[in-house]
Coordinates of C-alpha atoms in Angstrom, one line a residue:
M1 CA -42.7 229.6 -86.4
S2 CA -41.6 230.5 -82.8
D3 CA -39.4 228.2 -80.7
A4 CA -42.3 227.5 -78.5
A5 CA -44.5 226.5 -81.4
T6 CA -41.7 224.4 -82.9
A7 CA -41.3 222.6 -79.5
T8 CA -45.1 222.0 -79.4
T9 CA -45.2 220.6 -82.9
D10 CA -42.2 218.3 -82.1
E11 CA -43.9 217.1 -78.9
L12 CA -47.1 216.3 -80.8
D13 CA -45.2 214.6 -83.6
K14 CA -43.8 212.0 -81.2
Y15 CA -47.2 210.4 -81.2
R16 CA -47.9 210.5 -84.9
R17 CA -47.0 206.9 -85.7
E18 CA -49.0 205.2 -82.8
L19 CA -52.0 207.5 -83.5
T20 CA -51.8 206.5 -87.2
G21 CA -51.9 202.8 -86.1
Y22 CA -54.9 203.5 -83.9
C23 CA -56.8 205.4 -86.6
Y24 CA -55.9 202.8 -89.2
R25 CA -57.5 200.1 -87.0
M26 CA -60.5 202.3 -86.5
L27 CA -61.0 203.3 -90.2
G28 CA -59.5 200.5 -92.2
S29 CA -57.9 203.0 -94.6
S30 CA -54.3 204.0 -94.7
F31 CA -55.1 207.3 -96.3
E32 CA -58.0 208.1 -94.1
A33 CA -55.9 207.2 -91.1
E34 CA -53.2 209.7 -92.1
D35 CA -55.8 212.4 -92.8
A36 CA -57.4 211.7 -89.3
V37 CA -54.0 212.0 -87.6
Q38 CA -53.2 215.3 -89.5
D39 CA -56.7 216.6 -88.4
T40 CA -55.9 215.5 -84.8
M41 CA -52.6 217.3 -84.9
V42 CA -54.1 220.6 -86.3
R43 CA -56.9 220.5 -83.7
A44 CA -54.4 219.8 -80.9
W45 CA -52.0 222.6 -82.0
K46 CA -54.8 225.1 -82.2
A47 CA -56.1 224.1 -78.7
I48 CA -52.8 223.5 -77.0
D49 CA -53.2 226.7 -74.8
S50 CA -56.4 225.2 -73.4
F51 CA -54.8 221.9 -72.5
E52 CA -54.8 221.9 -68.7
G53 CA -52.7 218.8 -68.1
R54 CA -55.3 217.0 -66.1
S55 CA -54.5 214.0 -68.3
S56 CA -51.3 213.2 -70.2
L57 CA -50.7 214.8 -73.6
R58 CA -50.9 211.3 -75.1
S59 CA -54.4 210.7 -73.6
W60 CA -55.6 214.1 -74.8
L61 CA -54.4 213.3 -78.3
Y62 CA -56.2 209.9 -78.3
R63 CA -59.4 211.7 -77.2
I64 CA -59.1 214.1 -80.2
A65 CA -58.2 211.2 -82.6
T66 CA -61.1 209.1 -81.3
N67 CA -63.6 211.9 -81.9
V68 CA -62.2 212.5 -85.5
C69 CA -62.6 208.8 -86.2
L70 CA -66.1 208.5 -84.8
D71 CA -67.1 211.5 -86.9
A72 CA -65.8 209.8 -90.0
L73 CA -67.5 206.4 -89.1
N74 CA -70.8 208.1 -88.3
A75 CA -70.8 209.3 -91.9
G76 CA -71.3 205.6 -92.8
N77 CA -67.9 204.6 -93.9
K78 CA -67.3 200.9 -93.5
R79 CA -64.5 199.0 -95.3
A80 CA -64.3 195.3 -96.1
R81 CA -62.4 192.6 -98.0
P82 CA -64.0 190.9 -101.0
M83 CA -64.5 187.7 -98.8
D84 CA -66.7 189.8 -96.4
L85 CA -69.1 190.7 -99.1
T86 CA -69.7 187.6 -101.3
S87 CA -69.0 183.9 -101.4
P88 CA -66.0 182.5 -103.4
T89 CA -66.7 182.3 -107.1
P90 CA -65.9 179.2 -109.1
V91 CA -63.4 180.1 -111.7
A92 CA -65.7 179.1 -114.5
Q93 CA -68.2 181.8 -113.4
A94 CA -65.6 184.4 -112.5
Q95 CA -66.2 188.0 -113.6
L96 CA -64.3 191.2 -112.7
V97 CA -66.7 193.7 -111.2
K98 CA -65.1 196.8 -109.9
Q99 CA -66.4 198.4 -106.7
P100 CA -65.8 202.0 -105.5
E101 CA -62.6 202.7 -103.6
I102 CA -64.5 203.5 -100.4
T103 CA -65.6 199.9 -100.2
W104 CA -62.2 198.3 -99.6
L105 CA -60.0 197.7 -96.7
E106 CA -56.7 199.2 -97.6
P107 CA -53.1 197.9 -97.0
V108 CA -50.7 199.9 -94.9
P109 CA -46.9 200.0 -94.7
D110 CA -45.6 198.6 -91.4
G111 CA -43.4 201.6 -90.9
R112 CA -46.4 204.0 -90.7
V113 CA -48.3 202.2 -88.0
L114 CA -46.0 199.9 -86.0
P115 CA -43.7 201.0 -83.2
S116 CA -40.0 201.3 -84.2
V117 CA -38.7 200.2 -80.8
A118 CA -40.7 197.8 -78.6
D119 CA -40.3 194.6 -76.7
P120 CA -40.9 191.4 -78.7
A121 CA -44.3 190.7 -77.1
E122 CA -45.6 194.2 -77.8
T123 CA -44.3 194.0 -81.3
A124 CA -46.1 190.7 -81.9
V125 CA -49.4 192.1 -80.7
S126 CA -49.0 195.3 -82.8
R127 CA -48.3 193.3 -85.9
E128 CA -51.1 190.8 -85.3
T129 CA -53.6 193.6 -84.8
V130 CA -52.9 195.4 -88.1
R131 CA -53.3 192.1 -90.2
L132 CA -55.8 192.6 -92.9
A133 CA -58.0 189.8 -91.5
F134 CA -58.0 191.4 -88.0
V135 CA -58.8 194.9 -89.2
A136 CA -61.5 193.5 -91.4
A137 CA -63.1 191.8 -88.4
L138 CA -62.9 195.1 -86.5
Q139 CA -65.1 196.6 -89.2
H140 CA -68.0 194.5 -88.0
L141 CA -68.1 196.4 -84.7
P142 CA -70.1 199.6 -84.1
P143 CA -67.7 202.6 -83.9
K144 CA -67.6 203.1 -80.1
Q145 CA -67.3 199.3 -79.4
R146 CA -64.4 199.4 -82.0
A147 CA -62.7 202.2 -80.1
V148 CA -63.2 200.4 -76.7
L149 CA -61.8 197.1 -78.0
I150 CA -58.8 198.7 -79.6
L151 CA -58.0 200.8 -76.6
R152 CA -58.5 198.0 -74.0
E153 CA -57.3 194.9 -75.9
V154 CA -54.7 196.3 -78.3
L155 CA -53.3 199.3 -76.5
A156 CA -53.8 197.9 -73.0
W157 CA -55.5 201.0 -71.5
K158 CA -57.3 200.6 -68.2
A159 CA -61.1 200.7 -68.2
S160 CA -61.1 203.9 -66.2
E161 CA -58.8 205.6 -68.7
V162 CA -61.1 204.5 -71.6
A163 CA -64.1 205.8 -69.7
E164 CA -62.5 209.1 -69.1
L165 CA -61.6 209.4 -72.8
L166 CA -65.1 208.5 -74.0
D167 CA -66.9 210.6 -71.2
T168 CA -68.7 207.5 -70.0
S169 CA -68.7 205.1 -67.0
V170 CA -66.4 202.1 -66.4
A171 CA -69.5 199.9 -66.4
S172 CA -70.4 201.2 -69.9
V173 CA -66.9 200.5 -71.1
N174 CA -66.9 197.0 -69.7
S175 CA -70.3 196.3 -71.3
A176 CA -69.1 197.6 -74.7
L177 CA -65.9 195.5 -74.4
Q178 CA -68.0 192.4 -73.6
R179 CA -70.3 192.9 -76.6
A180 CA -67.3 193.7 -78.9
R181 CA -65.5 190.5 -77.8
A182 CA -68.6 188.4 -78.6
T183 CA -69.0 189.9 -82.1
L184 CA -65.3 189.5 -82.8
A185 CA -65.4 185.9 -81.7
E186 CA -68.1 185.3 -84.4
Q187 CA -65.9 187.0 -87.0
A188 CA -62.6 185.6 -85.7
P189 CA -59.9 185.6 -88.4
A190 CA -57.7 182.5 -88.7
A191 CA -54.5 182.6 -86.8
S192 CA -51.4 183.4 -88.9
D193 CA -47.8 182.6 -88.5
T194 CA -45.7 185.1 -86.6
A195 CA -43.4 186.8 -89.1
N196 CA -41.3 189.2 -87.2
P197 CA -38.6 188.4 -87.9
L198 CA -39.0 185.8 -90.5
D199 CA -37.6 182.4 -89.5
E200 CA -35.5 180.3 -91.8
E201 CA -38.5 178.2 -92.9
Q202 CA -40.5 181.3 -93.7
K203 CA -37.6 182.8 -95.7
A204 CA -37.3 179.6 -97.7
L205 CA -41.1 179.5 -98.3
L206 CA -41.1 183.1 -99.6
E207 CA -38.0 182.3 -101.8
R208 CA -39.9 179.4 -103.3
Y209 CA -43.0 181.6 -103.8
V210 CA -41.0 184.2 -105.7
A211 CA -39.4 181.5 -107.8
A212 CA -42.8 179.8 -108.6
F213 CA -44.5 183.1 -109.3
E214 CA -41.8 184.6 -111.5
G215 CA -41.4 181.3 -113.3
Y216 CA -45.2 181.0 -113.5
D217 CA -44.8 177.4 -112.4
M218 CA -48.3 176.5 -111.2
K219 CA -47.3 173.1 -109.9
A220 CA -44.7 174.6 -107.7
L221 CA -47.1 177.4 -106.6
T222 CA -49.8 174.9 -105.7
A223 CA -47.4 173.0 -103.5
L224 CA -46.9 176.2 -101.4
L225 CA -50.6 177.0 -101.0
H226 CA -53.1 175.7 -98.4
E227 CA -55.9 173.6 -99.9
D228 CA -58.3 176.3 -98.8
A229 CA -56.0 179.3 -99.8
T230 CA -57.8 182.4 -100.9
M231 CA -57.0 185.0 -103.6
S232 CA -58.6 188.5 -103.9
M233 CA -58.0 191.4 -106.2
P234 CA -59.4 194.7 -104.9
P235 CA -60.9 196.9 -106.4
Y236 CA -62.7 193.9 -107.9
D237 CA -65.2 192.0 -105.7
L238 CA -64.2 188.6 -107.1
W239 CA -62.3 186.2 -104.8
L240 CA -61.3 182.7 -105.3
Q241 CA -60.6 179.8 -102.9
G242 CA -58.7 176.5 -103.4
H243 CA -56.0 175.2 -105.6
D244 CA -58.1 174.5 -108.7
D245 CA -59.9 177.8 -108.9
I246 CA -56.7 179.9 -108.1
V247 CA -54.6 178.0 -110.7
G248 CA -57.5 178.0 -113.2
W249 CA -57.6 181.8 -112.9
M250 CA -53.9 182.3 -113.2
L251 CA -53.7 180.1 -116.3
G252 CA -56.8 181.9 -117.8
V253 CA -57.5 185.6 -117.4
G254 CA -54.6 185.9 -114.9
E255 CA -52.0 184.6 -117.5
V256 CA -51.1 188.3 -118.2
C257 CA -49.1 188.0 -115.0
A258 CA -46.6 185.6 -116.6
G259 CA -43.1 187.0 -116.7
S260 CA -43.6 189.3 -113.7
K261 CA -41.0 190.4 -111.3
L262 CA -41.5 190.6 -107.5
V263 CA -39.9 193.0 -105.1
P264 CA -40.2 192.3 -101.4
T265 CA -41.8 194.7 -98.9
V266 CA -44.0 194.4 -95.8
A267 CA -47.6 195.4 -95.2
N268 CA -50.0 194.9 -92.3
G269 CA -47.4 193.0 -90.3
S270 CA -47.1 190.5 -93.1
P271 CA -44.8 189.6 -96.0
A272 CA -45.7 191.4 -99.2
F273 CA -44.4 191.9 -102.7
A274 CA -44.6 194.6 -105.3
Q275 CA -45.5 192.9 -108.6
Y276 CA -44.1 194.4 -111.8
H277 CA -45.6 193.4 -115.1
P278 CA -43.6 193.1 -118.4
D279 CA -43.9 196.3 -120.4
P280 CA -43.4 195.6 -124.1
S281 CA -43.3 199.4 -124.9
T282 CA -40.2 199.9 -122.8
G283 CA -38.7 196.5 -122.4
G284 CA -38.8 197.0 -118.7
F285 CA -41.5 196.3 -116.0
S286 CA -44.3 198.5 -114.8
P287 CA -46.3 198.3 -111.6
W288 CA -49.2 195.7 -111.5
A289 CA -50.1 194.9 -107.9
L290 CA -49.2 195.0 -104.3
I291 CA -49.4 191.4 -103.1
V292 CA -50.0 190.9 -99.3
L293 CA -49.5 187.3 -98.2
E294 CA -51.0 185.5 -95.2
L295 CA -48.8 182.6 -93.9
R296 CA -50.3 179.8 -91.8
D297 CA -48.7 176.5 -90.7
G298 CA -45.7 176.9 -93.1
K299 CA -47.8 177.6 -96.2
V300 CA -49.5 180.5 -98.0
A301 CA -53.1 180.8 -96.8
G302 CA -54.0 184.0 -98.6
M303 CA -52.9 186.3 -101.5
D304 CA -54.5 189.7 -101.7
F305 CA -53.6 191.5 -104.9
F306 CA -54.2 195.3 -104.5
L307 CA -54.3 196.5 -108.1
D308 CA -54.5 200.3 -107.7
T309 CA -50.7 200.7 -107.9
E310 CA -50.9 204.5 -108.5
R311 CA -52.0 204.7 -104.9
W312 CA -50.1 201.9 -103.3
F313 CA -46.6 202.0 -104.8
P314 CA -45.9 205.7 -103.8
L315 CA -47.3 205.0 -100.3
F316 CA -44.9 202.0 -99.9
D317 CA -41.9 204.0 -101.5
L318 CA -41.7 201.4 -104.3
P319 CA -40.0 202.1 -107.6
A320 CA -42.2 203.5 -110.4
R321 CA -40.8 200.9 -112.8
L322 CA -38.0 198.3 -113.1
E323 CA -35.5 198.3 -115.9
A324 CA -35.1 195.2 -118.0

């Protein structure tokens, strides 16, 4: 590769992380977002000689990335959380029904989508807008409205800049933003506690959560949960709500989780844990779930257990197993 080509590649790569965050919000999939950004980079590299500099390189890349995402979304891909598809199931009626991978909203490591250096206010907005609940709400928007809302509300682009990117008018952009805001207001996710960095109360809450989960102490765990706390387990469409049903599940079918170990990580701007399950064949612990927590008002409001650990643990650079 020539020096010029290397310089071009390095210049394009400066935008990879923020573009991944944009594509993740658009597509709801960490893997599809990375594929979309890679496609964007390849298209940009091939067309760099035709880039006339009438807009910034960043704007040009966002135009390409938007077109890649719109093409993917026009193919009908739409991702959701279990709570977007069904009502909560009483534990007495709970059944595990697996849905295809393409159905589910996916978790994403913070380091792949959030800026590494930013002012506190910008960081807070970035983290809030990759929360699972927020990205799930975005999935209710038509693709172009989704792009407009993300560019205007999350990335703070001017209406004129978005109009140029989408080859449309400022009036059309403003209209799309108004409709998107109205739809999002109907699907508004509950507010969550800011968790960057964790304050002392939040650290203590997570320490108690680990102790209760590893000790499988349901009384202690219940004390940490909101009364309307939710629990989901993609790729299964089952989700539970409330102390009684969550504890009923964990002391029933979920009792296989007893004796697990938790390793802290972060996902979607939220605290998360890698759950390792006792492995009698080796005496150690093998991957079981990636748990993403939602904190609200000093308690745990949601627990999403992502069970496809063959996909998630390598993505989050988590150990393949824990020794005894």
